[in-house]
Coordinates of C-alpha atoms in Angstrom, one line a residue:
M420 CA 81.6 105.7 105.5
P421 CA 81.5 102.2 103.3
Y422 CA 78.8 99.9 103.9
Y423 CA 81.4 97.0 104.8
L424 CA 82.7 99.2 107.9
P425 CA 80.1 97.6 110.4
A426 CA 81.3 94.5 109.6
Y427 CA 84.9 95.4 110.5
I428 CA 83.8 96.8 113.8
E429 CA 81.5 93.9 114.9
N430 CA 84.2 91.4 114.1
G431 CA 86.9 93.6 115.5
W432 CA 89.0 93.8 112.2
A433 CA 89.3 97.4 112.5
Y434 CA 91.1 97.0 115.9
G435 CA 94.7 96.7 116.5
S436 CA 97.6 98.1 114.5
P437 CA 97.4 99.9 112.4
Y438 CA 94.0 101.3 113.1
S439 CA 93.8 101.4 116.9
I440 CA 95.1 104.9 118.5
N441 CA 96.4 102.9 121.5
Q442 CA 100.0 103.8 121.9
K443 CA 100.0 106.6 119.4
A444 CA 100.6 110.4 119.8
E445 CA 98.0 112.8 119.8
Q446 CA 98.2 115.6 116.9
Y447 CA 96.0 118.7 117.9
V448 CA 94.7 120.7 115.1
D449 CA 93.1 123.8 116.3
G450 CA 90.6 124.5 113.4
V451 CA 87.9 122.9 111.2
C452 CA 89.0 120.0 109.3
I453 CA 87.7 117.8 106.5
S454 CA 88.1 113.9 106.3
V455 CA 87.6 112.4 102.9
T456 CA 89.5 109.2 103.7
H457 CA 89.1 106.1 105.9
F458 CA 90.8 102.9 106.9
N459 CA 90.7 101.0 103.5
S460 CA 91.6 104.4 101.2
C461 CA 95.1 103.0 100.5
T462 CA 93.6 100.7 98.0
Y463 CA 93.1 102.9 94.9
G464 CA 89.9 101.5 93.9
H465 CA 88.1 102.4 97.0
W466 CA 90.1 106.0 97.1
L467 CA 88.2 106.3 93.6
L468 CA 85.0 105.1 94.5
E469 CA 84.5 106.1 98.2
C470 CA 86.9 109.2 98.8
L471 CA 86.7 110.9 95.4
P472 CA 83.0 111.4 95.5
K473 CA 83.6 113.3 99.2
L474 CA 86.2 115.5 97.6
M475 CA 83.8 116.3 94.7
L476 CA 81.1 117.1 97.0
L477 CA 83.6 119.7 99.0
R478 CA 84.5 121.2 95.9
E479 CA 80.9 122.0 95.5
I480 CA 80.1 123.1 99.1
R481 CA 83.5 124.5 100.4
S482 CA 82.2 128.2 99.6
A483 CA 79.5 127.5 102.5
F484 CA 82.1 127.3 105.5
P485 CA 82.4 130.6 107.2
H486 CA 85.8 129.6 108.5
P487 CA 88.9 128.4 106.9
I488 CA 89.1 124.7 106.4
S489 CA 92.1 122.1 106.0
I490 CA 91.9 118.5 104.7
L491 CA 93.6 115.9 107.0
L492 CA 95.5 113.2 104.9
P493 CA 97.4 110.0 106.2
K494 CA 100.8 109.9 105.3
S495 CA 100.3 106.2 104.5
L496 CA 98.1 107.0 101.6
G497 CA 101.3 108.1 99.7
G498 CA 101.3 110.8 96.9
F499 CA 98.2 110.1 94.9
A500 CA 95.7 111.4 97.8
R501 CA 97.7 114.7 97.5
R502 CA 97.6 114.9 94.0
W503 CA 93.9 114.2 93.9
C504 CA 93.3 117.1 96.3
N505 CA 95.5 119.4 94.6
L506 CA 93.6 118.8 91.4
I507 CA 90.1 119.1 92.8
V508 CA 90.5 121.6 95.6
P509 CA 93.7 123.3 95.2
D510 CA 92.8 126.4 97.1
I511 CA 92.3 124.1 100.6
P512 CA 95.4 123.4 102.4
I513 CA 96.3 119.7 103.4
I514 CA 97.3 118.5 106.9
E515 CA 99.3 115.6 106.7
F516 CA 99.8 113.2 109.8
D517 CA 102.0 110.3 110.3
D518 CA 99.0 107.8 111.1
Q519 CA 101.5 104.8 111.8
S520 CA 102.6 106.8 115.2
A521 CA 99.9 109.5 115.6
F522 CA 96.2 110.4 115.8
V523 CA 94.5 113.8 114.9
R524 CA 92.3 115.6 117.4
C525 CA 90.7 118.6 116.0
R526 CA 88.4 121.3 117.3
E527 CA 85.8 120.6 114.5
L528 CA 85.5 117.8 112.0
I529 CA 83.5 117.4 108.9
I530 CA 83.0 114.3 106.9
P531 CA 81.1 114.7 103.5
G532 CA 78.7 112.2 102.3
Q533 CA 79.7 109.6 99.9
L534 CA 77.1 110.1 97.3
C535 CA 76.0 106.7 97.3
S536 CA 73.3 104.1 98.9
A537 CA 74.6 101.7 101.3
G538 CA 75.0 99.1 98.5
T539 CA 77.0 101.5 96.9
F540 CA 74.7 102.6 94.2
F541 CA 75.6 106.2 93.3
H542 CA 73.6 109.3 93.4
P543 CA 73.1 110.6 89.9
R544 CA 75.0 113.8 90.7
M545 CA 78.1 111.9 90.4
N546 CA 77.8 112.0 86.7
D547 CA 78.2 116.0 86.8
Y548 CA 80.9 115.5 89.0
I549 CA 82.6 113.2 86.8
D550 CA 81.9 115.6 83.9
D551 CA 83.7 118.5 85.9
I552 CA 86.7 116.1 86.7
V553 CA 87.2 115.3 82.9
R554 CA 87.3 119.2 82.3
L555 CA 89.7 119.8 85.1
A556 CA 92.2 116.9 83.2
G557 CA 92.1 118.8 80.0
P558 CA 92.0 117.3 76.5
A559 CA 94.1 114.4 75.4
D560 CA 97.2 114.4 73.3
Q561 CA 96.4 111.1 71.9
I562 CA 93.2 109.1 71.7
K563 CA 93.0 105.3 72.3
K564 CA 89.6 104.0 71.7
H565 CA 90.1 100.2 72.8
L566 CA 92.2 99.7 76.1
Y567 CA 93.4 96.8 77.7
V568 CA 94.3 97.6 81.1
T569 CA 97.0 95.9 83.0
R570 CA 99.0 96.5 86.2
E571 CA 102.6 96.8 87.1
V572 CA 102.2 95.3 90.5
Q573 CA 100.0 92.1 91.1
S574 CA 97.3 92.1 94.0
R575 CA 98.5 90.4 97.1
F576 CA 95.6 88.0 97.1
R577 CA 95.1 86.9 93.6
C578 CA 97.0 86.7 90.3
M579 CA 96.1 85.7 86.5
A580 CA 98.5 82.7 86.0
N581 CA 98.4 83.1 82.1
R582 CA 98.5 86.9 82.0
E583 CA 101.2 87.1 79.3
E584 CA 99.1 84.8 77.1
I585 CA 95.9 86.8 77.6
E586 CA 97.7 90.1 77.2
A587 CA 99.5 88.8 73.8
I588 CA 96.1 88.0 72.3
A589 CA 94.9 91.8 73.4
R590 CA 97.9 92.9 71.9
D591 CA 97.6 91.1 68.8
A592 CA 93.6 92.3 68.5
G593 CA 95.0 95.8 68.4
L594 CA 94.3 96.8 71.9
F595 CA 96.2 99.2 73.6
L596 CA 97.8 97.8 76.6
I597 CA 98.5 100.2 79.7
S598 CA 99.2 100.3 83.5
P599 CA 97.2 103.4 84.4
E600 CA 99.5 103.5 87.5
T601 CA 102.4 104.6 85.4
L602 CA 100.4 107.6 84.4
S603 CA 99.8 111.0 86.1
I604 CA 96.4 111.3 87.5
E605 CA 95.3 113.7 84.5
D606 CA 96.7 111.5 82.0
Q607 CA 94.9 108.5 83.4
I608 CA 91.6 110.6 83.4
R609 CA 92.3 111.6 79.6
L610 CA 93.1 108.0 78.4
F611 CA 89.6 106.7 80.1
A612 CA 87.5 109.5 79.0
N613 CA 88.3 108.9 75.4
A614 CA 87.6 105.1 75.5
E615 CA 85.0 103.5 73.7
T616 CA 86.1 99.7 75.1
I617 CA 87.8 98.7 78.0
T618 CA 89.2 95.3 79.0
G619 CA 91.2 94.1 81.8
E620 CA 91.6 92.1 84.9
F621 CA 89.0 93.1 87.7
G622 CA 90.5 95.4 90.3
S623 CA 91.3 99.0 90.9
A624 CA 92.7 100.0 87.7
L625 CA 89.6 98.8 85.8
H626 CA 87.7 100.9 88.0
N627 CA 88.9 104.0 86.2
S628 CA 86.4 103.5 83.8
I629 CA 84.5 105.6 86.0
F630 CA 85.6 108.7 83.9
S631 CA 84.6 106.8 80.8
P632 CA 81.7 108.3 78.8
I633 CA 78.2 106.8 79.1
G634 CA 77.9 103.8 76.8
T635 CA 81.6 102.5 76.9
R636 CA 81.7 98.6 77.1
V637 CA 83.7 97.1 79.9
L638 CA 85.0 93.5 80.0
A639 CA 86.4 92.5 83.1
L640 CA 88.2 89.2 83.9
N641 CA 87.5 87.7 87.0
W642 CA 84.9 89.1 89.4
V643 CA 85.7 90.0 92.9
A644 CA 83.1 92.3 94.2
E645 CA 80.1 94.5 93.0
F646 CA 82.1 97.7 92.5
Q647 CA 82.5 97.6 88.7
S648 CA 78.8 96.9 88.4
R649 CA 77.9 99.8 90.3
V650 CA 80.2 102.0 88.0
A651 CA 78.5 100.4 85.2
H652 CA 75.1 101.3 86.6
L653 CA 76.2 104.9 87.1
R654 CA 77.6 105.6 83.7
S655 CA 75.3 103.3 81.6
Q656 CA 78.5 101.1 80.6
P657 CA 77.5 97.6 79.4
T658 CA 79.7 95.4 81.4
G659 CA 80.3 91.7 81.2
Y660 CA 82.5 89.5 83.3
L661 CA 84.8 86.6 81.9
L662 CA 85.3 83.9 84.7
P663 CA 87.7 81.4 85.2
D664 CA 86.5 78.1 84.3
D665 CA 86.5 77.2 88.1
G666 CA 84.6 80.2 89.1
P667 CA 85.5 83.6 90.4
L668 CA 88.6 84.4 92.8
V669 CA 87.2 86.3 95.3
W670 CA 88.7 88.0 98.4
D671 CA 89.0 85.5 101.6
R672 CA 89.6 87.2 104.9
D673 CA 91.6 84.2 106.1
L674 CA 93.7 84.1 102.7
S675 CA 94.2 87.8 102.3
N676 CA 97.9 87.5 102.2
V677 CA 98.1 84.5 100.0
C678 CA 98.3 85.3 96.1
R679 CA 96.1 82.7 94.6
P680 CA 96.4 82.0 90.7
Y681 CA 93.5 81.9 88.2
V682 CA 93.2 81.0 84.8
I683 CA 91.3 82.7 82.0
S684 CA 90.5 80.3 79.0
P685 CA 92.4 82.0 76.1
K686 CA 89.7 80.7 73.6
K687 CA 86.8 82.1 75.7
F688 CA 88.7 85.2 75.8
R689 CA 89.1 85.4 72.0
E690 CA 85.3 84.8 71.6
A691 CA 84.2 87.4 74.3
L692 CA 86.7 89.9 72.9
A693 CA 85.4 89.5 69.5
A694 CA 81.9 90.1 70.8
H695 CA 83.2 93.0 72.9
V696 CA 85.2 95.0 70.3
S697 CA 83.5 94.2 67.2
E698 CA 85.8 96.1 64.8
C699 CA 88.7 93.4 66.0
A700 CA 86.7 90.5 65.4
P701 CA 88.1 89.5 62.2
A702 CA 91.9 89.8 63.7
L703 CA 90.8 87.6 66.6
L704 CA 88.9 85.0 64.8
S705 CA 91.7 84.4 62.4
L706 CA 94.2 83.9 65.4

């Protein structure tokens, strides 16, 4: 389970709707079930870094199970979790349950390990798993070397106030702007697997750099937590953070549903981008 789970339990944050099983119906499964999710899996970045490793481990060890197994998936995750399971372990059936109204009790439950230390430093084996995922996705039809990652839907607790201005600078410099959530999972993997540089707002979409090659350079706008740095550590990807002038805008539990704006300096962004994507430097410095 994620390292932050004990804090949620100790502070009572994981109790009550929708996490409590009080007032929920029991759904019994008479068999061996696999759980790769947790209460925070609906955030795509947490799925990538905390659930996908379990799925890859399951792919490797599934032949060791003497009996048929099934994967449990809460319906609240939406379609992306099912699509990932179908890509990684297409031969294992999925049992979906309505986690808003029911909980599952099964004869036997297995939870694969997360393949990382308490501080989310990944086991080197993850690099082999990532290579397997890239092979499963297949070759790319088009290769875009320099990506700017944007997002269709803004975070519930932060937003870049001058987003359009920053994106215009990136576009003028020749970066390819893309919202990964508009692509299929396979297309997302192919896109990032061929990137040489990646730029974008800190968040789930940027964590797709885990599929990028060793040495891919990453420039994150803002900083929220250590997760992007852990991807950088695993993949040996030089990674920098361009912060708002008044400091990083991080998650605050008391303001978790208040969308707070931050501003990235256009001048500093041009300078950082020129150093980050050296072949774009002449165009940037002339703007």
